[in-house]
Coordinates of C-alpha atoms (C1' of nucleotides) in Angstrom, one line a residue:
Chain X
M1 CA 21.6 55.9 -57.2
S2 CA 22.7 56.1 -53.6
D3 CA 24.9 58.8 -52.0
V4 CA 27.6 56.2 -51.4
A5 CA 27.9 55.3 -55.0
S6 CA 27.4 58.7 -56.5
A7 CA 29.8 60.4 -54.1
A8 CA 32.6 58.1 -55.0
P9 CA 35.4 59.2 -57.2
D10 CA 34.6 58.9 -60.9
S11 CA 38.1 57.6 -61.7
G12 CA 37.9 53.9 -61.7
D13 CA 35.6 51.0 -62.4
D14 CA 32.2 50.9 -60.7
H15 CA 33.2 47.9 -58.7
S16 CA 36.2 49.5 -57.1
R17 CA 34.7 52.9 -56.1
G18 CA 36.1 54.1 -52.8
G19 CA 38.2 51.0 -52.6
L20 CA 35.2 49.0 -51.6
H21 CA 34.2 45.8 -53.0
E22 CA 31.3 45.6 -55.5
Q23 CA 29.2 43.5 -53.0
T24 CA 29.9 45.9 -50.1
I25 CA 28.8 48.8 -52.3
A26 CA 25.6 47.0 -53.2
R27 CA 24.8 46.5 -49.5
L28 CA 25.5 50.1 -48.6
N29 CA 23.2 51.1 -51.4
N30 CA 20.5 48.8 -50.0
R31 CA 21.1 50.3 -46.5
D32 CA 20.6 53.8 -48.0
A33 CA 17.4 52.7 -49.7
Q34 CA 16.1 51.5 -46.3
S35 CA 17.0 54.8 -44.7
A36 CA 15.2 56.6 -47.4
A37 CA 12.2 54.4 -46.7
G38 CA 12.3 55.7 -43.1
F39 CA 14.2 53.0 -41.3
D40 CA 16.9 53.6 -38.7
A41 CA 20.0 51.8 -40.0
H42 CA 21.3 51.2 -36.4
P43 CA 18.5 51.1 -33.9
Y44 CA 19.5 50.9 -30.2
S45 CA 17.4 48.0 -29.2
F46 CA 14.7 45.6 -30.3
A47 CA 11.9 44.3 -28.0
R48 CA 12.1 40.6 -28.7
S49 CA 9.3 38.6 -27.2
H50 CA 10.5 35.1 -28.1
S51 CA 13.4 33.1 -29.5
A52 CA 13.1 31.0 -32.7
A53 CA 13.1 27.8 -30.6
E54 CA 10.3 29.1 -28.4
L55 CA 8.1 29.8 -31.4
L56 CA 8.8 26.3 -32.9
A57 CA 8.3 24.7 -29.6
A58 CA 4.9 26.4 -29.2
H59 CA 3.6 24.5 -32.2
P60 CA 5.3 21.1 -32.4
G61 CA 5.3 19.2 -35.6
S62 CA 6.3 22.3 -37.4
D63 CA 9.6 21.1 -38.7
H64 CA 10.7 21.5 -42.3
P65 CA 9.0 19.2 -44.9
G66 CA 10.6 15.8 -44.6
G67 CA 11.2 16.2 -40.9
E68 CA 10.2 13.4 -38.6
A69 CA 7.5 15.3 -36.8
A70 CA 3.9 14.9 -38.0
P71 CA 3.1 17.8 -40.4
L72 CA 0.9 20.6 -39.2
E73 CA -2.4 21.3 -40.9
S74 CA -1.7 23.5 -43.9
G75 CA -3.4 26.9 -43.7
Q76 CA -3.8 26.9 -39.9
T77 CA -3.3 30.3 -38.3
W78 CA -3.0 31.7 -34.8
P79 CA -4.1 35.3 -35.2
G80 CA -4.1 35.9 -31.5
E81 CA -0.5 35.0 -31.0
Q82 CA 2.0 37.8 -31.4
Y83 CA 5.7 37.1 -31.8
A84 CA 8.6 39.5 -32.1
L85 CA 11.8 37.7 -33.2
A86 CA 15.3 39.0 -34.1
G87 CA 18.1 37.3 -36.0
R88 CA 20.3 37.0 -39.0
V89 CA 18.7 36.5 -42.5
M90 CA 20.3 33.3 -43.8
S91 CA 18.2 32.8 -46.9
F92 CA 15.7 35.0 -48.8
R93 CA 13.3 33.9 -51.5
H94 CA 11.6 36.8 -53.2
M95 CA 8.6 36.2 -55.5
G96 CA 7.1 39.5 -56.4
G97 CA 4.2 39.8 -54.1
A98 CA 5.4 37.4 -51.5
A99 CA 8.8 36.6 -49.9
F100 CA 10.1 34.0 -47.5
A101 CA 13.2 34.4 -45.4
D102 CA 15.0 32.1 -42.9
V103 CA 15.9 34.1 -39.8
Q104 CA 18.5 32.5 -37.5
D105 CA 19.0 33.4 -33.8
Q106 CA 21.1 31.6 -31.3
S107 CA 18.3 29.1 -30.5
G108 CA 17.5 28.1 -34.1
T109 CA 16.0 29.2 -37.4
V110 CA 12.5 30.2 -38.2
Q111 CA 11.0 30.9 -41.6
V112 CA 9.2 34.2 -41.9
Y113 CA 6.8 35.3 -44.6
F114 CA 6.5 38.8 -46.1
G115 CA 3.3 39.4 -48.0
K116 CA 2.4 42.4 -50.1
K117 CA -0.9 42.9 -48.3
V118 CA 0.1 42.0 -44.8
S119 CA 3.6 43.3 -44.3
E120 CA 4.3 47.0 -43.9
Q121 CA 7.1 48.4 -46.0
F122 CA 6.9 45.4 -48.3
A123 CA 8.8 47.1 -51.1
A124 CA 11.8 47.7 -48.8
T125 CA 12.2 44.0 -48.2
K126 CA 14.0 43.8 -51.5
N127 CA 16.8 45.8 -49.8
I128 CA 17.4 43.1 -47.3
D129 CA 20.6 41.3 -47.9
L130 CA 21.7 37.8 -46.8
G131 CA 23.5 38.2 -43.5
D132 CA 21.5 41.3 -42.3
I133 CA 20.1 41.2 -38.8
V134 CA 16.4 42.1 -38.7
G135 CA 13.6 42.3 -36.2
V136 CA 10.3 40.9 -37.3
S137 CA 6.9 40.7 -35.6
G138 CA 3.7 39.1 -36.6
T139 CA 1.6 35.9 -36.1
P140 CA 2.3 32.3 -36.9
F141 CA 0.7 30.2 -39.6
V142 CA 1.3 27.0 -41.5
T143 CA 2.3 27.0 -45.1
K144 CA 1.1 24.8 -47.9
T145 CA 4.0 22.5 -47.2
G146 CA 3.1 22.3 -43.5
Q147 CA 5.9 24.4 -42.2
L148 CA 5.3 26.8 -39.2
T149 CA 6.1 30.3 -40.4
L150 CA 5.8 33.7 -39.0
E151 CA 3.6 36.0 -41.0
V152 CA 5.4 39.4 -40.7
H153 CA 3.3 42.4 -40.1
A154 CA 6.0 44.8 -39.0
W155 CA 9.8 44.5 -39.4
Q156 CA 12.9 46.6 -39.3
P157 CA 16.5 46.3 -40.2
L158 CA 18.7 46.1 -37.1
V159 CA 22.1 46.1 -38.8
K160 CA 23.3 45.6 -42.4
S161 CA 26.0 43.0 -43.1
L162 CA 28.5 44.7 -45.5
H163 CA 29.9 41.4 -46.6
P164 CA 28.3 38.5 -48.4
L165 CA 27.8 35.2 -46.6
P166 CA 29.8 32.2 -47.7
S167 CA 28.1 29.7 -50.0
K168 CA 24.8 28.7 -48.4
F169 CA 25.2 25.3 -49.8
H170 CA 28.9 24.5 -49.1
G171 CA 29.3 26.8 -46.0
L172 CA 32.8 28.0 -45.1
Q173 CA 35.2 25.1 -45.8
D174 CA 38.6 26.7 -45.7
D175 CA 40.0 25.7 -42.3
E176 CA 42.2 28.7 -42.0
L177 CA 39.4 31.2 -42.8
R178 CA 37.2 29.3 -40.4
A179 CA 39.7 30.0 -37.6
R180 CA 40.6 33.5 -38.6
R181 CA 37.0 34.6 -39.0
R182 CA 35.5 32.4 -36.4
Y183 CA 32.4 34.7 -36.3
V184 CA 31.6 33.7 -39.9
D185 CA 32.2 30.1 -39.1
L186 CA 29.8 30.3 -36.2
M187 CA 27.1 32.0 -38.1
I188 CA 27.2 29.7 -41.1
N189 CA 28.3 26.3 -39.7
P190 CA 26.0 24.8 -37.1
E191 CA 28.4 22.0 -36.3
S192 CA 31.0 24.6 -35.3
R193 CA 28.5 26.2 -32.9
A194 CA 27.8 22.7 -31.5
V195 CA 31.5 22.2 -30.7
F196 CA 31.7 25.3 -28.6
Q197 CA 28.4 24.5 -26.9
T198 CA 29.9 21.1 -26.0
R199 CA 33.0 22.8 -24.7
A200 CA 30.8 25.1 -22.4
A201 CA 28.9 22.0 -21.2
V202 CA 32.2 20.3 -20.3
V203 CA 33.4 23.1 -18.2
R204 CA 30.0 23.6 -16.6
H205 CA 29.8 20.0 -15.7
I206 CA 33.3 19.9 -14.2
R207 CA 32.6 23.0 -12.1
R208 CA 29.4 21.5 -10.8
F209 CA 30.9 18.1 -10.1
L210 CA 33.8 19.6 -8.1
D211 CA 31.7 22.2 -6.3
E212 CA 29.2 19.5 -5.2
R213 CA 32.2 17.7 -3.6
D214 CA 33.2 20.8 -1.6
F215 CA 36.1 21.8 -3.8
M216 CA 36.8 25.5 -3.9
E217 CA 37.6 27.2 -7.1
V218 CA 40.6 29.5 -6.9
E219 CA 42.8 31.6 -9.2
G220 CA 46.5 31.5 -9.2
P221 CA 48.9 34.0 -10.8
T222 CA 49.6 33.8 -14.5
L223 CA 52.6 36.0 -14.2
Q224 CA 55.2 34.0 -12.2
T225 CA 58.8 34.6 -11.3
V226 CA 59.6 30.9 -11.5
P227 CA 57.4 29.0 -13.9
G228 CA 56.9 25.5 -12.5
G229 CA 54.7 22.5 -12.1
T230 CA 55.8 20.7 -15.2
E231 CA 58.6 20.6 -17.8
A232 CA 58.0 23.1 -20.6
K233 CA 59.5 26.2 -22.2
P234 CA 57.8 29.3 -20.9
F235 CA 56.9 32.7 -22.5
R236 CA 59.0 35.5 -20.9
T237 CA 57.8 39.0 -20.4
H238 CA 58.9 42.1 -18.7
H239 CA 57.2 44.1 -16.0
N240 CA 58.2 47.7 -16.4
A241 CA 57.4 49.2 -13.0
L242 CA 59.2 46.4 -11.1
D243 CA 61.8 46.1 -13.9
H244 CA 61.6 42.4 -13.5
E245 CA 61.4 39.4 -15.9
F246 CA 58.3 37.3 -15.4
S247 CA 57.1 34.2 -17.1
L248 CA 53.6 33.2 -18.1
R249 CA 52.6 30.1 -16.1
I250 CA 53.1 26.7 -17.7
S251 CA 50.9 24.9 -15.1
L252 CA 48.8 25.7 -12.1
E253 CA 50.4 23.2 -9.7
L254 CA 52.7 25.0 -7.4
Y255 CA 50.3 27.8 -6.3
L256 CA 47.5 25.3 -5.7
K257 CA 49.9 23.4 -3.4
R258 CA 50.6 26.6 -1.5
L259 CA 46.9 26.7 -0.8
L260 CA 47.0 23.2 0.6
V261 CA 49.7 24.4 2.9
G262 CA 47.5 27.4 3.8
G263 CA 44.7 25.0 4.9
F264 CA 42.3 25.0 1.9
E265 CA 41.9 21.2 1.7
R266 CA 40.1 20.8 -1.6
V267 CA 40.9 23.3 -4.4
Y268 CA 40.7 23.5 -8.1
E269 CA 41.5 25.9 -10.9
I270 CA 40.4 26.0 -14.5
G271 CA 42.7 28.4 -16.2
R272 CA 44.8 29.3 -19.2
T273 CA 48.4 28.1 -19.3
Y274 CA 51.1 29.0 -21.8
R275 CA 53.9 27.0 -23.3
N276 CA 56.4 28.5 -25.7
E277 CA 56.4 25.5 -28.0
G278 CA 55.3 24.4 -31.4
V279 CA 51.8 24.5 -32.9
D280 CA 50.3 21.4 -34.3
R281 CA 47.1 19.4 -34.3
T282 CA 47.2 18.8 -30.6
H283 CA 49.1 21.8 -29.3
N284 CA 48.3 25.4 -29.0
P285 CA 50.7 27.8 -27.2
E286 CA 47.9 28.8 -24.8
F287 CA 45.4 26.2 -23.6
T288 CA 43.1 25.5 -20.7
M289 CA 44.0 23.3 -17.8
L290 CA 42.0 21.9 -15.0
E291 CA 44.0 21.0 -11.9
A292 CA 42.4 19.7 -8.7
Y293 CA 44.0 18.8 -5.3
F294 CA 42.7 17.4 -2.1
A295 CA 44.3 16.8 1.2
Y296 CA 44.6 13.5 3.0
G297 CA 44.3 11.3 0.0
D298 CA 46.6 9.6 -2.5
Y299 CA 46.7 8.8 -6.2
S300 CA 44.4 5.9 -5.8
D301 CA 41.8 8.1 -4.3
M302 CA 42.3 10.6 -7.1
M303 CA 41.9 7.9 -9.8
R304 CA 38.5 7.2 -8.4
L305 CA 37.6 10.8 -8.4
V306 CA 38.8 11.3 -12.0
E307 CA 37.0 8.3 -13.4
T308 CA 33.8 9.3 -11.6
L309 CA 34.1 12.8 -13.0
L310 CA 34.7 11.6 -16.6
H311 CA 32.1 8.9 -16.5
S312 CA 29.5 11.4 -15.3
L313 CA 30.7 13.9 -17.9
V314 CA 30.3 11.5 -20.8
V315 CA 26.9 10.5 -19.5
A316 CA 25.8 14.1 -19.1
V317 CA 26.9 15.1 -22.6
K318 CA 26.2 11.9 -24.6
G319 CA 23.4 10.3 -22.6
E320 CA 25.4 7.1 -22.1
P321 CA 28.9 6.2 -20.9
K322 CA 30.2 5.8 -24.4
L323 CA 31.4 8.1 -27.1
T324 CA 32.7 7.7 -30.7
Y325 CA 36.0 9.4 -31.3
Q326 CA 37.3 9.4 -34.9
G327 CA 35.4 6.3 -35.7
R328 CA 36.3 4.3 -32.6
E329 CA 33.8 3.7 -29.8
L330 CA 35.3 4.4 -26.4
D331 CA 33.7 3.0 -23.2
F332 CA 33.8 5.1 -20.1
S333 CA 32.0 2.5 -17.9
L334 CA 33.4 2.3 -14.4
P335 CA 35.9 1.4 -13.3
F336 CA 38.5 2.4 -15.8
R337 CA 41.2 -0.1 -16.6
R338 CA 44.5 0.1 -14.5
L339 CA 47.6 -1.0 -16.3
D340 CA 51.1 -1.1 -14.8
F341 CA 53.5 1.0 -16.8
V342 CA 56.6 -1.2 -16.4
T343 CA 54.7 -4.4 -17.2
A344 CA 52.9 -2.8 -20.1
L345 CA 56.2 -1.5 -21.6
R346 CA 58.0 -4.7 -21.1
E347 CA 55.3 -6.7 -22.9
A348 CA 54.6 -4.2 -25.6
A349 CA 58.3 -3.8 -26.5
K350 CA 59.0 -7.5 -25.9
L351 CA 61.8 -6.7 -23.5
D352 CA 63.6 -9.6 -21.7
F353 CA 64.8 -7.4 -18.9
D354 CA 63.5 -4.9 -16.4
P355 CA 63.0 -1.5 -18.3
L356 CA 63.9 0.3 -15.1
D357 CA 67.5 -1.0 -15.6
L358 CA 68.4 2.1 -17.6
A359 CA 71.8 0.8 -18.6
K360 CA 70.2 -2.2 -20.3
L361 CA 67.5 -0.1 -21.7
R362 CA 70.1 2.3 -23.2
V363 CA 71.8 -0.6 -25.0
W364 CA 68.5 -2.0 -26.2
S365 CA 67.2 1.3 -27.4
D366 CA 70.3 2.3 -29.2
E367 CA 70.0 -1.0 -31.2
H368 CA 66.3 -0.8 -31.9
H369 CA 65.8 3.0 -32.0
P370 CA 68.9 4.7 -33.2
E371 CA 66.8 7.9 -33.5
H372 CA 66.8 8.1 -29.7
R373 CA 70.6 8.0 -29.2
K374 CA 70.6 11.6 -28.1
T375 CA 67.7 11.2 -25.8
P376 CA 68.9 11.4 -22.1
G377 CA 68.5 8.1 -20.3
Y378 CA 65.9 9.5 -17.9
K379 CA 63.6 10.4 -20.8
L380 CA 64.0 7.2 -22.6
L381 CA 61.3 5.4 -20.6
D382 CA 58.9 8.1 -21.5
K383 CA 59.8 8.0 -25.2
L384 CA 59.5 4.3 -25.5
G385 CA 56.3 4.3 -23.5
G386 CA 54.9 6.8 -26.0
E387 CA 55.8 4.5 -28.9
Y388 CA 54.9 1.1 -27.6
V389 CA 52.2 1.6 -24.9
E390 CA 50.2 4.7 -25.6
P391 CA 48.7 3.6 -29.0
L392 CA 47.3 0.6 -27.2
L393 CA 45.3 2.7 -24.7
Q394 CA 42.1 3.5 -26.5
N395 CA 39.4 3.0 -23.9
P396 CA 40.1 5.0 -20.8
T397 CA 43.1 3.5 -19.0
F398 CA 45.2 4.5 -16.0
L399 CA 48.8 3.8 -16.7
T400 CA 50.0 3.4 -13.2
D401 CA 53.3 3.7 -11.3
M402 CA 55.3 5.7 -13.7
P403 CA 59.1 6.1 -13.4
L404 CA 60.3 8.4 -10.6
V405 CA 62.9 10.0 -12.8
I406 CA 60.4 11.8 -14.9
S407 CA 58.2 12.9 -11.9
P408 CA 60.0 15.5 -9.8
L409 CA 56.9 16.6 -7.9
V410 CA 55.6 13.1 -7.1
K411 CA 56.0 10.9 -4.1
A412 CA 58.1 7.8 -4.5
H413 CA 56.1 4.6 -4.7
R414 CA 55.5 3.3 -1.2
S415 CA 56.8 -0.2 -2.2
R416 CA 58.3 -0.2 -5.6
E417 CA 61.9 1.0 -6.1
G418 CA 62.4 3.6 -8.9
L419 CA 58.7 4.2 -9.4
A420 CA 56.5 7.1 -8.5
E421 CA 52.9 7.1 -7.3
R422 CA 51.8 8.6 -10.5
A423 CA 49.0 7.4 -12.8
D424 CA 48.5 8.8 -16.3
L425 CA 45.0 8.5 -17.7
Y426 CA 45.1 7.7 -21.4
V427 CA 42.1 7.9 -23.8
A428 CA 42.2 7.3 -27.5
G429 CA 45.9 6.9 -27.4
F430 CA 46.8 10.2 -25.8
E431 CA 47.5 11.4 -22.3
L432 CA 44.5 13.1 -20.9
A433 CA 45.3 13.5 -17.2
P434 CA 48.3 12.9 -14.9
I435 CA 47.5 12.0 -11.3
Y436 CA 49.9 12.1 -8.4
S437 CA 50.4 11.4 -4.8
E438 CA 51.9 14.7 -4.2
L439 CA 55.4 15.0 -2.8
N440 CA 55.3 16.8 0.5
D441 CA 58.7 16.0 2.0
A442 CA 60.3 19.5 1.7
L443 CA 63.8 18.2 1.9
E444 CA 63.2 15.6 -0.7
Q445 CA 61.6 18.1 -2.9
R446 CA 64.7 20.3 -2.6
A447 CA 66.9 17.4 -3.6
R448 CA 64.7 16.7 -6.6
F449 CA 64.9 20.3 -7.8
E450 CA 68.7 20.2 -7.5
A451 CA 68.7 17.1 -9.7
Q452 CA 66.6 19.0 -12.2
T453 CA 69.0 22.0 -12.0
Q454 CA 71.8 19.7 -13.0
R455 CA 69.9 18.6 -16.0
R456 CA 69.2 22.2 -16.9
D457 CA 72.9 23.0 -16.5
A458 CA 73.6 20.1 -18.8
G459 CA 71.4 21.7 -21.5
D460 CA 67.9 20.4 -20.8
D461 CA 66.0 23.7 -21.0
E462 CA 62.8 22.0 -20.1
A463 CA 64.0 20.7 -16.7
H464 CA 62.1 22.1 -13.7
E465 CA 63.4 25.3 -12.2
Q466 CA 64.1 25.6 -8.5
D467 CA 61.4 27.6 -6.8
E468 CA 62.6 28.7 -3.3
D469 CA 59.3 30.3 -2.4
F470 CA 57.5 27.0 -3.1
L471 CA 60.1 25.1 -1.0
L472 CA 59.6 27.5 1.8
A473 CA 55.8 26.8 1.7
L474 CA 56.5 23.1 1.7
E475 CA 58.7 23.5 4.8
Y476 CA 55.7 24.8 6.7
G477 CA 54.1 21.4 6.0
M478 CA 51.7 20.4 3.2
P479 CA 49.3 17.6 4.2
P480 CA 49.5 14.4 2.3
S481 CA 47.6 15.2 -0.8
A482 CA 46.5 13.9 -4.2
G483 CA 46.5 16.0 -7.4
M484 CA 45.4 15.8 -11.0
G485 CA 45.7 17.9 -14.1
M486 CA 43.6 17.7 -17.3
G487 CA 43.6 19.5 -20.6
I488 CA 40.2 20.9 -21.2
D489 CA 40.9 21.3 -24.9
R490 CA 41.8 17.7 -25.4
L491 CA 38.8 16.7 -23.3
T492 CA 36.6 18.8 -25.6
M493 CA 38.2 17.2 -28.7
L494 CA 37.1 13.8 -27.3
L495 CA 33.6 14.8 -26.6
A496 CA 33.1 16.8 -29.8
D497 CA 34.9 14.2 -31.9
R498 CA 37.4 16.6 -33.3
D499 CA 41.0 15.6 -34.2
S500 CA 42.4 19.2 -34.1
I501 CA 42.8 21.4 -31.1
R502 CA 42.2 24.3 -33.5
D503 CA 38.6 23.2 -33.9
V504 CA 37.9 23.4 -30.2
L505 CA 39.5 26.8 -29.6
L506 CA 37.4 29.8 -30.5
F507 CA 40.5 31.7 -31.4
P508 CA 43.5 29.5 -31.9
L509 CA 46.9 31.0 -32.3
L510 CA 47.5 31.8 -36.0
R511 CA 50.4 33.3 -37.7
P512 CA 49.6 36.9 -38.4
E513 CA 48.5 37.6 -41.9
A514 CA 51.2 39.3 -44.0
K515 CA 50.4 42.9 -44.4
Q516 CA 50.9 44.3 -47.8
G517 CA 53.9 46.7 -47.9
G518 CA 54.7 45.9 -44.3
Q519 CA 58.2 46.0 -43.0
S520 CA 59.8 42.7 -42.1
D521 CA 62.7 42.3 -39.8
Chain J
rG74 C1' 64.0 21.8 -38.4
rG75 C1' 63.1 18.3 -43.0
rG76 C1' 59.7 16.4 -46.8
rA77 C1' 55.1 16.2 -49.7
rC78 C1' 50.9 18.8 -51.2
rG79 C1' 48.1 23.2 -51.7
rU80 C1' 46.8 28.9 -52.5
rU81 C1' 42.3 30.8 -59.2
rA82 C1' 35.7 35.8 -58.4
rG83 C1' 32.8 37.3 -51.8
rC84 C1' 32.0 31.5 -51.0
rU85 C1' 32.6 26.3 -53.2
rC86 C1' 35.3 24.6 -57.2
rA87 C1' 36.9 23.9 -62.9
rA88 C1' 40.6 25.2 -66.7
rU89 C1' 43.5 18.8 -71.4
rC90 C1' 50.3 19.3 -74.2
rG91 C1' 52.5 26.2 -72.1
rG92 C1' 48.0 29.2 -76.4
rU93 C1' 41.5 34.4 -75.3
rA94 C1' 40.7 32.2 -67.1
rG95 C1' 35.1 29.3 -66.6
rA96 C1' 30.7 27.3 -63.6
rG97 C1' 27.2 27.2 -59.4
rC98 C1' 25.9 30.1 -55.4
rA99 C1' 26.3 35.4 -53.9
rG100 C1' 25.7 40.5 -56.6
rC101 C1' 23.1 43.9 -60.3
rU102 C1' 18.4 44.7 -63.8
rG103 C1' 13.6 42.6 -64.8
rA104 C1' 9.4 38.9 -64.2
rC105 C1' 6.8 36.1 -60.5
rU106 C1' 1.4 36.3 -54.2
rU107 C1' 3.2 29.7 -50.4
rU108 C1' 8.9 29.4 -51.4
rU109 C1' 12.6 26.6 -48.8
rA110 C1' 19.9 25.0 -52.7
rA111 C1' 12.8 28.9 -55.2
rU112 C1' 12.3 29.5 -60.6
rC113 C1' 12.9 32.2 -65.4
rA114 C1' 15.5 36.0 -68.7
rG115 C1' 19.6 39.3 -69.1
rC116 C1' 24.3 41.8 -67.1
rG117 C1' 28.6 42.8 -64.3
rG118 C1' 32.6 40.7 -61.3
rG119 C1' 39.9 38.2 -61.8
rU120 C1' 47.2 41.8 -60.7
rU121 C1' 45.3 33.3 -60.8
rG122 C1' 49.2 34.3 -52.7
rU123 C1' 53.9 37.7 -53.5
rA124 C1' 58.5 38.8 -56.2
rG125 C1' 61.6 37.2 -59.9
rA126 C1' 63.2 33.8 -64.2
rU127 C1' 62.5 31.0 -68.9
rU128 C1' 59.4 31.7 -73.3
rC129 C1' 56.6 34.6 -79.2
rA130 C1' 53.2 33.2 -75.2
rA131 C1' 52.8 31.2 -68.0
rG132 C1' 47.0 29.8 -63.7
rU133 C1' 50.1 25.8 -65.9
rU134 C1' 57.5 25.4 -66.2
rC135 C1' 61.8 27.1 -62.7
rU136 C1' 63.7 29.9 -58.2
rA137 C1' 62.8 32.5 -53.7
rC138 C1' 59.4 34.1 -50.1
rA139 C1' 54.5 34.3 -47.5
rC140 C1' 50.4 31.5 -45.6
rG141 C1' 48.1 26.8 -44.9
rU142 C1' 47.3 21.2 -44.7
rC143 C1' 49.5 16.5 -43.9
rC144 C1' 53.7 13.4 -42.7
rC145 C1' 58.5 13.0 -40.2
rA146 C1' 62.1 14.9 -36.3

RNA sequence: GGGACGUUAGCUCAAUCGGUAGAGCAGCUGACUUUUAAUCAGCGGGUUGUAGAUUCAAGUUCUACACGUCCCA
C-alpha cells in the first residue's frame, strides 16, 4: 500500500479516497512505488541526445510492419550507437520478462524495448502508466517483425500523468472536450497536431513572402479610443488610471494607414482582432488578421500581390497549386479569375435592371426576398451578393468593383459611377480577402464618416465611427496606396481542410463550464 | 433570437414497450522474455448533465435550466 492510499480517510469507498478518482489514485500509487525504487518523481532535466524522428531517420526502412519501406533485417543491432530519447508513453505491452512501449515526442513515435536482463530497474517498469513522460537510453536493434526499436538500458520517469489517456483506439472524439482540453487533443490526435503545424507554416510563409518584398512588420494598438477600419461591434473596456473607455480593435487598418502617412511605404501586421459578435462555425470573437499596405499602387497592383502570395503559399504547403477543401478541388493557378460584381449579381439573380438602381432593387428584393424588408437599402447589395454570387465562387475569384455605399474607406472607382475600387477575394464560397485602392482624400473621408454617423444615429450600430485623429493624419497627406486584409483563421481552414474555425484555433472561445454550486446572476 | 438533435464509467459507445444500467479500451490482481488495438484468467469502477413533475417503478415520459452539435434569422 502506498502512503497516498493508506493516509486517506477511511470513511468512504476505496475509489473516492481523498476525493480523487480511482485511476488517479492508482497512478499516485505507481509514482510512490517508483520513488521507493529510488527514482526522482520530478527530475529537473533530461539529457536527450536525439529525437524520435532522428533515430528513425538514422535507419530508414524501419517503419512499422506493413509500412511501405523495405523491412530491416530482423535481429540486426547497433551496439555502438547510443540514443537518449524522451517522450510520452502512448502504449505499453508488458509480457513478464519483456516489455514494449511506444514513446512519442514532438517529432514522432519510437518503440522501445525493456528486457529483464538488459534494462536496469526492470521491475519498476510495471509502474509506468500510459501518458507518463519518460526518458530512455540504449541502443537500437531490429525486432522479429522488422521494426527498429530502442533497447533500453537505462530509463527514468520524468513526470507522472495523473489522468488516463483517452481510448487509444478511438482517440478523443468529443469536439467540446477536444477544444476545452486541447493539450489532450494534441497528444492523442496526430491530425489535430497537423492542423496547427499547418497554421504555423501559413504564418511563416506569409511573413517570409512579405519580408522578401521589403514590407516591414509593425504592431498597432489593440486598445483604441475609436475602433475603426470596418463595420463591427467592438468589445468595450475601461482603463482605470486614465478613467477612460477603450475598445479592443476590430481591424488593423487605420493605424497602418497612419504609418503610410508617416513615410513607411510598405507595412503589414499580423495580429489579433476582436469583434463582439456571435460564435459559429466561421466566427470566433477573437481572430487573427493579416493586413498589408503599400504606397503608390492601387487595387489592381494589390490583386497581383495577393494572388502571388496565395499561389506560393498553396504550393509551399501542398506541393502544387491545388488543394482539396471539403471534397472540392480548388485551383490556385495564376492568374485568379476576375469577376465584375454588378454583372455577376445581375446574371446570377436574373435582374433586368441595373442593381445599382437602389430604388428598383428595393422593389425587386421586397417581392423576391421579403425577409430582407428591414435591411437598409445600402446593405441590400451586399446581402443579395451573398446569396446569389458568393456560392458560385469556389475557385479563387476576385469579385471586383464593389458598391461604394458599403466601402467607406475606399476610393471611388476612377470611371464607374457608384462603385468603389474594391475587390473581394472569394475562395470556396466565402470571402477571404478584401482589397482596396485606399481613400486618401481627407475631405472626402470626412464626408464618408459623416454619412456613417447618420446611419449610426439611425440605429445601425455597426456603422463606422468618426475618428478625428485618423482624419488629422490623412490631412497631412497619405500617398496613393493599396491595402488588403485577410483572415488567417479562414486561410488555415482552407489549407488544413477544416470546416470549423474552432478546429484551427488552439483555444477557441468557449462558454465557461458551469461550476457546481456557483452563483448565477 | 427561433427550431431540431444530443449529454450514460477516465475514453468510445450499448441498454427493445417505463421493469435489477452493460461492453471494449483504460484501472487493479495474477500468468507470460519479440509485442505492437499483445494475449489469457479473475476483480473493481455509475447521483445516467442539473433541478423538479408523473408513476408501484424513470437512462427511457413531461417541464425548466446548463452545456454542446446542426439548421434558420
